[in-house]
Short mmCIF file of N, CA and C in Angstrom, two decimals:
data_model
loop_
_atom_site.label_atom_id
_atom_site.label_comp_id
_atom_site.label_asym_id
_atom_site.label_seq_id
_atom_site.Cartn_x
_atom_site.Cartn_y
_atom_site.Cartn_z
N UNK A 20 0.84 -1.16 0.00
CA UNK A 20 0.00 0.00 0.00
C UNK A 20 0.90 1.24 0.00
N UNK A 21 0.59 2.29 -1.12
CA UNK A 21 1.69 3.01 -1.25
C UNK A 21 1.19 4.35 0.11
N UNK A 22 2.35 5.08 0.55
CA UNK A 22 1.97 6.14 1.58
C UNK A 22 2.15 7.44 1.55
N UNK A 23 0.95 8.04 2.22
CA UNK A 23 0.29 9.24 1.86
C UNK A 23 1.53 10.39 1.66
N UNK A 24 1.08 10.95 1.37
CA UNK A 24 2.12 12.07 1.16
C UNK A 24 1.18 13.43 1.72
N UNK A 25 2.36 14.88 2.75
CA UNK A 25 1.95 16.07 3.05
C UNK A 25 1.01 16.73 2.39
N UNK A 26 -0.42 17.16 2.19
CA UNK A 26 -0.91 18.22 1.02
C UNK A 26 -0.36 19.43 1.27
N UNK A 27 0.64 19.56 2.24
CA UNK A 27 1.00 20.97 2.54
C UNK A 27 2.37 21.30 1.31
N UNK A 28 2.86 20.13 0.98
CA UNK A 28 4.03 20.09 0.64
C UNK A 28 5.54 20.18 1.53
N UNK A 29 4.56 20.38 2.66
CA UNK A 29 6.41 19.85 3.89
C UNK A 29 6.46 19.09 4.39
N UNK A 30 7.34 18.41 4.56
CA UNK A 30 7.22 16.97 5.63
C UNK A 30 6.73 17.24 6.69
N UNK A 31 6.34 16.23 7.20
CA UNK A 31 5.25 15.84 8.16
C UNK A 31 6.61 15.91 9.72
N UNK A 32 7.38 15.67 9.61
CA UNK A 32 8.39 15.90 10.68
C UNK A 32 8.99 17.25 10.60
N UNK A 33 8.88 18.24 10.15
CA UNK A 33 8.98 19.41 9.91
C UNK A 33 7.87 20.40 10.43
N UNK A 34 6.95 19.93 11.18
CA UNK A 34 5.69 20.65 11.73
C UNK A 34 5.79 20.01 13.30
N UNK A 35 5.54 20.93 14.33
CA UNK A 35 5.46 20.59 15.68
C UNK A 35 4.67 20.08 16.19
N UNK A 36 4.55 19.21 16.72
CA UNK A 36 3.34 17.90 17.38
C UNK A 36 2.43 19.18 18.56
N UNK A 37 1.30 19.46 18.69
CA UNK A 37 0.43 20.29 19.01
C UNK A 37 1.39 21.26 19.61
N UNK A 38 1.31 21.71 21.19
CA UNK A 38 2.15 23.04 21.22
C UNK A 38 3.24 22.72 21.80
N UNK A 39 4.07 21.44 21.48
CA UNK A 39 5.33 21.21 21.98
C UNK A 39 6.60 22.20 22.54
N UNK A 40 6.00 23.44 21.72
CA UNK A 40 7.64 24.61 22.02
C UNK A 40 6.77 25.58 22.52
N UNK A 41 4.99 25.59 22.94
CA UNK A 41 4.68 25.97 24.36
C UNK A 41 3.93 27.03 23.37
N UNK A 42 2.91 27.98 23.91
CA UNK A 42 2.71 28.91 23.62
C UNK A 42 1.92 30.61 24.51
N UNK A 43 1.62 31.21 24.73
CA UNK A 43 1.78 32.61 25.41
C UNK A 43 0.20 32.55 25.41
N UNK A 44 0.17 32.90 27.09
CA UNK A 44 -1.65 33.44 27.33
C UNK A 44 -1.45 34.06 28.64
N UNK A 45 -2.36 34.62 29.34
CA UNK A 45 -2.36 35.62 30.13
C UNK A 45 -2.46 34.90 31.41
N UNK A 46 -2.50 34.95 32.57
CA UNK A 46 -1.97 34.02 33.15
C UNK A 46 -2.46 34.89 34.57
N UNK A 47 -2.56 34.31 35.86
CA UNK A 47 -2.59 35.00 37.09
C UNK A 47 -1.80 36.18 37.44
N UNK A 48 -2.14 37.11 37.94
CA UNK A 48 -1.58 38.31 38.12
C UNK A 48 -0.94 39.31 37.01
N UNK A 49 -1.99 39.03 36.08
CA UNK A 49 -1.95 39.77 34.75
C UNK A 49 -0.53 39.75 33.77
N UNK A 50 0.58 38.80 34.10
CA UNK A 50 1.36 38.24 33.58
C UNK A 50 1.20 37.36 32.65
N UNK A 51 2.18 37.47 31.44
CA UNK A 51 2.34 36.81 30.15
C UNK A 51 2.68 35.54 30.44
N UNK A 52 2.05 33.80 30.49
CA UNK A 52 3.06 32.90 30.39
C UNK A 52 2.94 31.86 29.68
N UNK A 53 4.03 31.17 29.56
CA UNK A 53 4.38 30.19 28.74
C UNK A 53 3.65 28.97 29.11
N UNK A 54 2.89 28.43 28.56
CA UNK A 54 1.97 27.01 28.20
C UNK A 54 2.02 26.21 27.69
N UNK A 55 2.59 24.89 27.88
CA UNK A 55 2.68 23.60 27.42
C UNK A 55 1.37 22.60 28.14
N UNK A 56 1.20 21.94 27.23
CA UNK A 56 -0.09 20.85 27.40
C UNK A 56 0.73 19.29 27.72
N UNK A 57 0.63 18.85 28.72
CA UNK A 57 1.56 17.46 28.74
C UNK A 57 0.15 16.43 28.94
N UNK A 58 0.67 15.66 27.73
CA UNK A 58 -0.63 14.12 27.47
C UNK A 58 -0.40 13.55 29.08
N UNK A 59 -1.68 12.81 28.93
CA UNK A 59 -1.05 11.32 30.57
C UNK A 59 -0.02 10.88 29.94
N UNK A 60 0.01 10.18 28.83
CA UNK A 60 1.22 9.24 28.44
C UNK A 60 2.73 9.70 28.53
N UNK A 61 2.68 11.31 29.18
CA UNK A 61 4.07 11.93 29.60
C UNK A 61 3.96 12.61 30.76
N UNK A 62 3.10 12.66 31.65
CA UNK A 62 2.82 12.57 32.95
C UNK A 62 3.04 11.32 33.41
N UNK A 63 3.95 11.66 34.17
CA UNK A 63 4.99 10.38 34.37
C UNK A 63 5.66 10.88 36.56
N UNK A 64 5.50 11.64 36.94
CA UNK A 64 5.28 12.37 38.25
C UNK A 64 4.02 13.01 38.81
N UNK A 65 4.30 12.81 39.84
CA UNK A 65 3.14 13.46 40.89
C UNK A 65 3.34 15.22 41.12
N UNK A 66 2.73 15.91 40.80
CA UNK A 66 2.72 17.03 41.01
C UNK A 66 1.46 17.53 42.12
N UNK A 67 1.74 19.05 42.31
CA UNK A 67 0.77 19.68 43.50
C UNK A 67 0.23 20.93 42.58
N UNK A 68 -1.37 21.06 42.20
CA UNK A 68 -1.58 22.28 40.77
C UNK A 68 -1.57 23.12 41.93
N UNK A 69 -1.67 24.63 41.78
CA UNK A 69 -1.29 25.77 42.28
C UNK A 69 -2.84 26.50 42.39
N UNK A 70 -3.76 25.92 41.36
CA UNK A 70 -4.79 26.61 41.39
C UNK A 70 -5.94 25.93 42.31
N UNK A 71 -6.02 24.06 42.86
CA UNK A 71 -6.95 23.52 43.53
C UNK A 71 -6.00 23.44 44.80
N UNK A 72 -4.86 23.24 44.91
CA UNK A 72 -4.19 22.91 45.91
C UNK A 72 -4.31 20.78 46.09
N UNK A 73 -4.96 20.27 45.15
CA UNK A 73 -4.49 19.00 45.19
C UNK A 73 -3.78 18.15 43.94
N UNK A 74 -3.63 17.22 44.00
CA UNK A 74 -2.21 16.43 43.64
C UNK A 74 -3.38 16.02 42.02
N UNK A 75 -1.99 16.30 41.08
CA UNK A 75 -2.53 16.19 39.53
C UNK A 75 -1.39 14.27 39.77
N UNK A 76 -1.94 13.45 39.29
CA UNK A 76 -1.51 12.17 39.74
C UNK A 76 -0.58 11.60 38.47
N UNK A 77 -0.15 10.69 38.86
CA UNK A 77 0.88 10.27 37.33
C UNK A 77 -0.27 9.84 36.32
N UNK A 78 -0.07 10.25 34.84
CA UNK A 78 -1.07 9.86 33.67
C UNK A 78 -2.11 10.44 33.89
N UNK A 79 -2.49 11.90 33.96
CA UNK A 79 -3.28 12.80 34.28
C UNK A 79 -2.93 13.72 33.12
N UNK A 80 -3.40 14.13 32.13
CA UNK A 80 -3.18 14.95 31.35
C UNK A 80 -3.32 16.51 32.07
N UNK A 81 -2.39 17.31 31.93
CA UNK A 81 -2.55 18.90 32.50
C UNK A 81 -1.44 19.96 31.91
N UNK A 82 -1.53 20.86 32.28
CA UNK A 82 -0.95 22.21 31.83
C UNK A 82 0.30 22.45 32.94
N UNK A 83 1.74 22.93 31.94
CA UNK A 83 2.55 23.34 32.76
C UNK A 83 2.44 24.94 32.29
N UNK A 84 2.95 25.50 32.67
CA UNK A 84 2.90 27.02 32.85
C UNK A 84 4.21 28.03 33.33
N UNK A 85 4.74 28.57 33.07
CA UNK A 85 5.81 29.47 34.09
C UNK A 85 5.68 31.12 33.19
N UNK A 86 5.99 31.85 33.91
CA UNK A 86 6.21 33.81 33.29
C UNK A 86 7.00 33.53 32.89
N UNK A 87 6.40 34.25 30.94
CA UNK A 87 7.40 34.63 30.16
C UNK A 87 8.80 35.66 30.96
N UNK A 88 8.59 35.94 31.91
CA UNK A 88 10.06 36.87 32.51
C UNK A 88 10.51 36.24 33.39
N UNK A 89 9.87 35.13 34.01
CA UNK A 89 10.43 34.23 35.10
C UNK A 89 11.37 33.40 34.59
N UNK A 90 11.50 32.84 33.70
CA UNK A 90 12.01 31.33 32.82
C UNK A 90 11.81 30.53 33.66
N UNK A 91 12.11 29.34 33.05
CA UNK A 91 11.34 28.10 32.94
C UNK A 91 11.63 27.41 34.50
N UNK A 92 12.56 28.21 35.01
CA UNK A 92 12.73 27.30 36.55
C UNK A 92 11.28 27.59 37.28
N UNK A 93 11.01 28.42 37.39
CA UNK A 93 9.59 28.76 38.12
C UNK A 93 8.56 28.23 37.21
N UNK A 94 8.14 27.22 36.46
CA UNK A 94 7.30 26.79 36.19
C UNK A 94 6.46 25.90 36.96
N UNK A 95 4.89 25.99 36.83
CA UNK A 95 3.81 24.91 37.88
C UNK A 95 3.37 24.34 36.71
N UNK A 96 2.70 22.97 37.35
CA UNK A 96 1.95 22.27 36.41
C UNK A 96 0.38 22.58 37.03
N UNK A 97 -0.37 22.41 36.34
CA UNK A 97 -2.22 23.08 36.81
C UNK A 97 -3.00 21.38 36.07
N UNK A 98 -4.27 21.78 36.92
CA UNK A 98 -4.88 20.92 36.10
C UNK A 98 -5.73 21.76 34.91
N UNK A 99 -6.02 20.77 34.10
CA UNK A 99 -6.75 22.02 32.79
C UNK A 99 -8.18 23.04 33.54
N UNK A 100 -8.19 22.31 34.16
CA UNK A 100 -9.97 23.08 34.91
C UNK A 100 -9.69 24.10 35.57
N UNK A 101 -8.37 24.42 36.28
CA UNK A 101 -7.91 25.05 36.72
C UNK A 101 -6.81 26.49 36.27
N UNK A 102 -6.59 25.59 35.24
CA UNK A 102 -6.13 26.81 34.15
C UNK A 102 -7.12 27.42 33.36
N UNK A 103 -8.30 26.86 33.03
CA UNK A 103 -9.04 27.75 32.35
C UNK A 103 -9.56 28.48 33.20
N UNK A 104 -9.79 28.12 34.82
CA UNK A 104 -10.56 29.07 35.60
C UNK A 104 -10.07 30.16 36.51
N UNK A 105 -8.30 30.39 35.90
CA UNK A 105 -7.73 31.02 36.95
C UNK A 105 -8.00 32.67 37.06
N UNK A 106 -8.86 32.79 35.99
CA UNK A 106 -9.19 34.60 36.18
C UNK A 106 -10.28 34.71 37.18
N UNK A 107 -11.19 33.54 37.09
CA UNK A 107 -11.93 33.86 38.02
C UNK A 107 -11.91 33.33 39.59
N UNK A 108 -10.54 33.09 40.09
CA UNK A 108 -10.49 32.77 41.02
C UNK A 108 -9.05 33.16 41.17
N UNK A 109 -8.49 33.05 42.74
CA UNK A 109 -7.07 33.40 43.34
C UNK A 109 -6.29 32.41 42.83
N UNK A 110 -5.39 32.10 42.98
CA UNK A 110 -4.37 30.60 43.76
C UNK A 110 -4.58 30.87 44.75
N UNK A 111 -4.85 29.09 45.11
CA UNK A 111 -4.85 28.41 46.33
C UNK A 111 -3.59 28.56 47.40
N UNK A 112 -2.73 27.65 46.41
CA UNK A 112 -1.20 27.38 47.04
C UNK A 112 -0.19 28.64 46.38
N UNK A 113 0.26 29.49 47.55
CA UNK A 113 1.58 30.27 47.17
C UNK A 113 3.25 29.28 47.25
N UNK A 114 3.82 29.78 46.41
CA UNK A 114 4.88 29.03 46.49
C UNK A 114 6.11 29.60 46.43
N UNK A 115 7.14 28.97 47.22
CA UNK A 115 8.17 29.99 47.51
C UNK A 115 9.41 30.18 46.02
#
């Protein structure tokens, strides 16, 4: 069976698997930040989200996050329910 070929005309490994290199949304405390989506199948640790204050579990699909001016060491992981709802609510957990 012969195989498909790009209609874009670029290879198919030449385009980024959904937002792998992250992308920019507005974020708690009216700060710019950086957003990556991690599948369960790479949730692979136990994390603590910032916005419920309980534990996003291994193979839990969720959102990591850190300020575009912070870099990437200060990044949290959220659960998605919690990232979409963070304008209308505080964080829970402050973190040092």
């Amino acid at each position: 069976m012969p195989r498909r070929r790009p209609r874009s005309g670029r290879s198919a490994a030449a385009r980024p698997i959904g937002d792998v290199y992250g992308r920019t949304e507005d974020g708690p405390g009216d700060e710019t930040y950086i957003v990556r989506t991690v599948p369960g199948a790479r949730a692979v640790k136990t994390y603590r989200c910032p916005g419920c204050d309980h534990e996003i579990a291994v193979g839990v699909a969720h959102i990591v996050a850190w300020a575009a001016e912070g870099g990437e060491d200060d990044r949290r992981h959220w659960h998605q329910g919690c990232w979409n709802g963070r304008r209308t609510r505080g964080i829970t957990r402050r973190w040092s």
